[in-house]
JSON list of C-alpha atoms in Angstrom, two decimals:
[
{"chain": "A", "resi": 1, "resn": "MET", "atom": "CA", "xyz": [0.22, 0.15, 0.00]},
{"chain": "A", "resi": 2, "resn": "HIS", "atom": "CA", "xyz": [1.43, 3.33, -0.54]},
{"chain": "A", "resi": 3, "resn": "GLU", "atom": "CA", "xyz": [-0.09, 7.05, -0.82]},
{"chain": "A", "resi": 4, "resn": "SER", "atom": "CA", "xyz": [-0.06, 8.89, -4.27]},
{"chain": "A", "resi": 5, "resn": "VAL", "atom": "CA", "xyz": [-0.61, 12.73, -4.80]},
{"chain": "A", "resi": 6, "resn": "ILE", "atom": "CA", "xyz": [-0.81, 13.90, -8.28]},
{"chain": "A", "resi": 7, "resn": "VAL", "atom": "CA", "xyz": [-0.27, 17.71, -8.83]},
{"chain": "A", "resi": 8, "resn": "LYS", "atom": "CA", "xyz": [-0.58, 19.99, -12.05]},
{"chain": "A", "resi": 9, "resn": "PHE", "atom": "CA", "xyz": [0.19, 23.43, -12.38]},
{"chain": "A", "resi": 10, "resn": "GLN", "atom": "CA", "xyz": [1.49, 26.51, -14.23]},
{"chain": "A", "resi": 11, "resn": "ALA", "atom": "CA", "xyz": [5.32, 27.54, -13.69]},
{"chain": "A", "resi": 12, "resn": "ASP", "atom": "CA", "xyz": [6.03, 31.40, -13.16]},
{"chain": "A", "resi": 13, "resn": "GLY", "atom": "CA", "xyz": [10.10, 30.89, -13.79]},
{"chain": "A", "resi": 14, "resn": "ASN", "atom": "CA", "xyz": [10.79, 30.39, -10.34]},
{"chain": "A", "resi": 15, "resn": "PRO", "atom": "CA", "xyz": [11.77, 27.47, -8.36]},
{"chain": "A", "resi": 16, "resn": "CYS", "atom": "CA", "xyz": [8.82, 25.65, -6.59]},
{"chain": "A", "resi": 17, "resn": "ASN", "atom": "CA", "xyz": [8.63, 24.56, -3.39]},
{"chain": "A", "resi": 18, "resn": "LEU", "atom": "CA", "xyz": [5.80, 22.10, -3.67]},
{"chain": "A", "resi": 19, "resn": "GLU", "atom": "CA", "xyz": [3.76, 21.02, -0.86]},
{"chain": "A", "resi": 20, "resn": "LEU", "atom": "CA", "xyz": [2.60, 17.77, -1.15]},
{"chain": "A", "resi": 21, "resn": "GLY", "atom": "CA", "xyz": [2.07, 16.48, 2.51]},
{"chain": "A", "resi": 22, "resn": "PHE", "atom": "CA", "xyz": [5.17, 14.06, 2.92]},
{"chain": "A", "resi": 23, "resn": "VAL", "atom": "CA", "xyz": [8.83, 13.70, 0.78]},
{"chain": "A", "resi": 24, "resn": "PRO", "atom": "CA", "xyz": [8.25, 11.28, -1.96]},
{"chain": "A", "resi": 25, "resn": "ASP", "atom": "CA", "xyz": [10.27, 8.30, -2.13]},
{"chain": "A", "resi": 26, "resn": "PHE", "atom": "CA", "xyz": [9.32, 8.31, -5.62]},
{"chain": "A", "resi": 27, "resn": "ALA", "atom": "CA", "xyz": [8.46, 11.13, -7.96]},
{"chain": "A", "resi": 28, "resn": "GLU", "atom": "CA", "xyz": [7.53, 11.99, -11.97]},
{"chain": "A", "resi": 29, "resn": "ILE", "atom": "CA", "xyz": [8.21, 15.23, -12.68]},
{"chain": "A", "resi": 30, "resn": "TYR", "atom": "CA", "xyz": [6.98, 16.32, -16.04]},
{"chain": "A", "resi": 31, "resn": "ASN", "atom": "CA", "xyz": [6.97, 19.64, -18.49]},
{"chain": "A", "resi": 32, "resn": "LEU", "atom": "CA", "xyz": [4.59, 19.30, -20.89]},
{"chain": "A", "resi": 33, "resn": "ASN", "atom": "CA", "xyz": [6.08, 22.20, -22.49]},
{"chain": "A", "resi": 34, "resn": "ALA", "atom": "CA", "xyz": [9.57, 20.92, -22.75]},
{"chain": "A", "resi": 35, "resn": "THR", "atom": "CA", "xyz": [11.64, 22.08, -26.17]},
{"chain": "A", "resi": 36, "resn": "TYR", "atom": "CA", "xyz": [14.12, 19.54, -27.89]},
{"chain": "A", "resi": 37, "resn": "GLY", "atom": "CA", "xyz": [16.89, 18.09, -26.00]},
{"chain": "A", "resi": 38, "resn": "SER", "atom": "CA", "xyz": [15.65, 19.33, -22.64]},
{"chain": "A", "resi": 39, "resn": "PRO", "atom": "CA", "xyz": [14.30, 16.96, -20.48]},
{"chain": "A", "resi": 40, "resn": "PHE", "atom": "CA", "xyz": [10.39, 16.75, -20.47]},
{"chain": "A", "resi": 41, "resn": "LYS", "atom": "CA", "xyz": [10.06, 13.75, -17.61]},
{"chain": "A", "resi": 42, "resn": "ILE", "atom": "CA", "xyz": [12.28, 13.42, -14.37]},
{"chain": "A", "resi": 43, "resn": "GLU", "atom": "CA", "xyz": [12.23, 10.68, -12.06]},
{"chain": "A", "resi": 44, "resn": "TRP", "atom": "CA", "xyz": [13.50, 11.22, -8.58]},
{"chain": "A", "resi": 45, "resn": "SER", "atom": "CA", "xyz": [14.14, 9.09, -5.51]},
{"chain": "A", "resi": 46, "resn": "PRO", "atom": "CA", "xyz": [15.89, 9.99, -2.43]},
{"chain": "A", "resi": 47, "resn": "LEU", "atom": "CA", "xyz": [17.43, 6.49, -2.70]},
{"chain": "A", "resi": 48, "resn": "PHE", "atom": "CA", "xyz": [19.40, 7.85, -5.92]},
{"chain": "A", "resi": 49, "resn": "GLY", "atom": "CA", "xyz": [21.50, 10.01, -3.64]},
{"chain": "A", "resi": 50, "resn": "GLU", "atom": "CA", "xyz": [22.04, 13.54, -4.03]},
{"chain": "A", "resi": 51, "resn": "GLY", "atom": "CA", "xyz": [21.86, 15.52, -7.14]},
{"chain": "A", "resi": 52, "resn": "GLN", "atom": "CA", "xyz": [20.97, 12.40, -9.15]},
{"chain": "A", "resi": 53, "resn": "GLU", "atom": "CA", "xyz": [18.10, 11.96, -11.36]},
{"chain": "A", "resi": 54, "resn": "ILE", "atom": "CA", "xyz": [16.66, 9.91, -14.62]},
{"chain": "A", "resi": 55, "resn": "TRP", "atom": "CA", "xyz": [16.32, 12.43, -17.11]},
{"chain": "A", "resi": 56, "resn": "HIS", "atom": "CA", "xyz": [13.87, 11.56, -20.06]},
{"chain": "A", "resi": 57, "resn": "ASN", "atom": "CA", "xyz": [14.80, 14.25, -22.81]},
{"chain": "A", "resi": 58, "resn": "ARG", "atom": "CA", "xyz": [11.99, 15.36, -26.13]},
{"chain": "A", "resi": 59, "resn": "ILE", "atom": "CA", "xyz": [13.55, 13.80, -28.95]},
{"chain": "A", "resi": 60, "resn": "ALA", "atom": "CA", "xyz": [12.69, 15.90, -32.10]},
{"chain": "A", "resi": 61, "resn": "ASP", "atom": "CA", "xyz": [10.09, 14.80, -34.69]},
{"chain": "A", "resi": 62, "resn": "ASN", "atom": "CA", "xyz": [13.13, 13.53, -37.00]},
{"chain": "A", "resi": 63, "resn": "THR", "atom": "CA", "xyz": [14.09, 11.66, -34.01]},
{"chain": "A", "resi": 64, "resn": "THR", "atom": "CA", "xyz": [17.29, 13.41, -33.28]},
{"chain": "A", "resi": 65, "resn": "THR", "atom": "CA", "xyz": [18.57, 15.17, -30.09]},
{"chain": "A", "resi": 66, "resn": "GLY", "atom": "CA", "xyz": [21.67, 16.56, -28.82]},
{"chain": "A", "resi": 67, "resn": "ALA", "atom": "CA", "xyz": [22.15, 14.01, -25.92]},
{"chain": "A", "resi": 68, "resn": "SER", "atom": "CA", "xyz": [20.70, 10.53, -25.21]},
{"chain": "A", "resi": 69, "resn": "SER", "atom": "CA", "xyz": [16.78, 10.63, -24.61]},
{"chain": "A", "resi": 70, "resn": "ILE", "atom": "CA", "xyz": [17.01, 8.95, -21.45]},
{"chain": "A", "resi": 71, "resn": "TYR", "atom": "CA", "xyz": [19.78, 8.90, -18.62]},
{"chain": "A", "resi": 72, "resn": "PHE", "atom": "CA", "xyz": [20.94, 8.95, -15.43]},
{"chain": "A", "resi": 73, "resn": "LYS", "atom": "CA", "xyz": [22.36, 12.30, -14.71]},
{"chain": "A", "resi": 74, "resn": "ASN", "atom": "CA", "xyz": [24.45, 12.65, -11.50]},
{"chain": "A", "resi": 75, "resn": "SER", "atom": "CA", "xyz": [24.58, 16.21, -10.71]},
{"chain": "A", "resi": 76, "resn": "GLY", "atom": "CA", "xyz": [21.08, 17.30, -12.07]},
{"chain": "A", "resi": 77, "resn": "GLY", "atom": "CA", "xyz": [19.63, 18.59, -9.42]},
{"chain": "A", "resi": 78, "resn": "TYR", "atom": "CA", "xyz": [16.61, 19.62, -10.57]},
{"chain": "A", "resi": 79, "resn": "ILE", "atom": "CA", "xyz": [14.32, 17.94, -7.82]},
{"chain": "A", "resi": 80, "resn": "SER", "atom": "CA", "xyz": [15.52, 17.91, -4.26]},
{"chain": "A", "resi": 81, "resn": "ALA", "atom": "CA", "xyz": [13.46, 17.06, -0.99]},
{"chain": "A", "resi": 82, "resn": "TYR", "atom": "CA", "xyz": [11.63, 20.05, 0.60]},
{"chain": "A", "resi": 83, "resn": "GLN", "atom": "CA", "xyz": [10.62, 20.13, 4.19]},
{"chain": "A", "resi": 84, "resn": "GLY", "atom": "CA", "xyz": [10.82, 23.22, 6.89]},
{"chain": "A", "resi": 85, "resn": "LEU", "atom": "CA", "xyz": [8.20, 24.96, 9.17]},
{"chain": "A", "resi": 86, "resn": "ALA", "atom": "CA", "xyz": [6.68, 28.05, 8.00]},
{"chain": "A", "resi": 87, "resn": "TYR", "atom": "CA", "xyz": [4.99, 31.18, 10.11]},
{"chain": "A", "resi": 88, "resn": "ASP", "atom": "CA", "xyz": [1.45, 31.48, 9.52]},
{"chain": "A", "resi": 89, "resn": "PRO", "atom": "CA", "xyz": [0.26, 34.98, 10.83]},
{"chain": "A", "resi": 90, "resn": "GLY", "atom": "CA", "xyz": [-3.19, 33.48, 10.87]},
{"chain": "A", "resi": 91, "resn": "THR", "atom": "CA", "xyz": [-6.86, 35.56, 10.63]},
{"chain": "A", "resi": 92, "resn": "GLU", "atom": "CA", "xyz": [-6.16, 39.04, 12.66]},
{"chain": "A", "resi": 93, "resn": "ASN", "atom": "CA", "xyz": [-8.78, 38.85, 15.54]},
{"chain": "A", "resi": 94, "resn": "ASP", "atom": "CA", "xyz": [-9.71, 35.27, 14.49]},
{"chain": "A", "resi": 95, "resn": "ASP", "atom": "CA", "xyz": [-9.11, 32.36, 17.21]},
{"chain": "A", "resi": 96, "resn": "SER", "atom": "CA", "xyz": [-10.18, 29.66, 14.66]},
{"chain": "A", "resi": 97, "resn": "ASP", "atom": "CA", "xyz": [-6.86, 30.36, 12.85]},
{"chain": "A", "resi": 98, "resn": "PRO", "atom": "CA", "xyz": [-4.50, 31.51, 15.25]},
{"chain": "A", "resi": 99, "resn": "ALA", "atom": "CA", "xyz": [-0.78, 32.39, 14.21]},
{"chain": "A", "resi": 100, "resn": "GLY", "atom": "CA", "xyz": [1.99, 29.88, 14.44]},
{"chain": "A", "resi": 101, "resn": "ALA", "atom": "CA", "xyz": [4.33, 27.46, 12.95]},
{"chain": "A", "resi": 102, "resn": "ARG", "atom": "CA", "xyz": [2.95, 24.89, 9.97]},
{"chain": "A", "resi": 103, "resn": "GLY", "atom": "CA", "xyz": [5.15, 22.54, 8.80]},
{"chain": "A", "resi": 104, "resn": "PHE", "atom": "CA", "xyz": [5.15, 21.15, 5.29]},
{"chain": "A", "resi": 105, "resn": "SER", "atom": "CA", "xyz": [6.98, 19.01, 3.04]},
{"chain": "A", "resi": 106, "resn": "GLY", "atom": "CA", "xyz": [7.00, 17.84, -0.75]},
{"chain": "A", "resi": 107, "resn": "ILE", "atom": "CA", "xyz": [9.68, 18.19, -2.84]},
{"chain": "A", "resi": 108, "resn": "THR", "atom": "CA", "xyz": [11.36, 21.59, -4.37]},
{"chain": "A", "resi": 109, "resn": "ILE", "atom": "CA", "xyz": [11.59, 21.54, -8.63]},
{"chain": "A", "resi": 110, "resn": "ALA", "atom": "CA", "xyz": [14.29, 24.22, -9.92]},
{"chain": "A", "resi": 111, "resn": "ALA", "atom": "CA", "xyz": [13.77, 27.30, -12.00]},
{"chain": "A", "resi": 112, "resn": "GLY", "atom": "CA", "xyz": [16.26, 25.38, -14.78]},
{"chain": "A", "resi": 113, "resn": "PHE", "atom": "CA", "xyz": [13.84, 22.92, -15.43]},
{"chain": "A", "resi": 114, "resn": "MET", "atom": "CA", "xyz": [10.77, 24.92, -16.38]},
{"chain": "A", "resi": 115, "resn": "SER", "atom": "CA", "xyz": [10.20, 28.33, -17.87]},
{"chain": "A", "resi": 116, "resn": "ASP", "atom": "CA", "xyz": [7.33, 30.80, -16.80]},
{"chain": "A", "resi": 117, "resn": "ASP", "atom": "CA", "xyz": [3.75, 29.89, -17.85]},
{"chain": "A", "resi": 118, "resn": "ASP", "atom": "CA", "xyz": [5.07, 26.21, -18.80]},
{"chain": "A", "resi": 119, "resn": "ALA", "atom": "CA", "xyz": [2.68, 22.99, -18.10]},
{"chain": "A", "resi": 120, "resn": "ILE", "atom": "CA", "xyz": [4.16, 20.99, -15.06]},
{"chain": "A", "resi": 121, "resn": "LEU", "atom": "CA", "xyz": [2.82, 17.36, -14.22]},
{"chain": "A", "resi": 122, "resn": "VAL", "atom": "CA", "xyz": [3.82, 16.12, -10.49]},
{"chain": "A", "resi": 123, "resn": "LYS", "atom": "CA", "xyz": [3.31, 12.30, -9.77]},
{"chain": "A", "resi": 124, "resn": "ALA", "atom": "CA", "xyz": [4.48, 11.69, -5.95]},
{"chain": "A", "resi": 125, "resn": "LEU", "atom": "CA", "xyz": [4.40, 8.29, -4.37]},
{"chain": "A", "resi": 126, "resn": "ARG", "atom": "CA", "xyz": [5.33, 7.59, -0.27]},
{"chain": "A", "resi": 127, "resn": "SER", "atom": "CA", "xyz": [5.48, 3.94, -0.01]},
{"chain": "A", "resi": 128, "resn": "LEU", "atom": "CA", "xyz": [4.56, 1.92, 3.13]},
{"chain": "A", "resi": 129, "resn": "ARG", "atom": "CA", "xyz": [8.25, 0.78, 3.32]},
{"chain": "A", "resi": 130, "resn": "LEU", "atom": "CA", "xyz": [11.80, 2.06, 2.01]},
{"chain": "A", "resi": 131, "resn": "GLU", "atom": "CA", "xyz": [14.49, 0.00, 2.48]},
{"chain": "A", "resi": 132, "resn": "ASP", "atom": "CA", "xyz": [18.07, 0.69, 1.17]},
{"chain": "A", "resi": 133, "resn": "LEU", "atom": "CA", "xyz": [19.42, -2.48, 2.00]},
{"chain": "A", "resi": 134, "resn": "GLY", "atom": "CA", "xyz": [23.40, -1.12, 1.50]},
{"chain": "A", "resi": 135, "resn": "ASP", "atom": "CA", "xyz": [24.50, -3.71, -0.59]},
{"chain": "A", "resi": 136, "resn": "ILE", "atom": "CA", "xyz": [25.21, -1.46, -3.94]},
{"chain": "A", "resi": 137, "resn": "GLY", "atom": "CA", "xyz": [27.62, 1.25, -3.48]}
]
């Protein structure tokens, strides 16, 4: 059993701290407006290691691209875990929405993956169990 979240949003050209309610064990992030030769899909997991992702580049209509269509990117860094606290000022003079710290978690998507007005689709999964058996270096 697992938990999944699917989110679609319009990028504004800035990095995005995407609130999912959890840091996913595995995520697929799509840029539906990616240009030829750039990643249209990134697969990410904290098990891959810091800055490591699987990139699926968009291939031109003539099936050529300047890079491999799918590859493991050792220094991608477009996606990272995001956890933190934010101060919520609440609603002035309203005890039903008090001020205080609020927790949030999800992923950060770097601005380099998306341009202003790009359509971004995220599928994030949290597993019942996540194990690194330590037998792969």
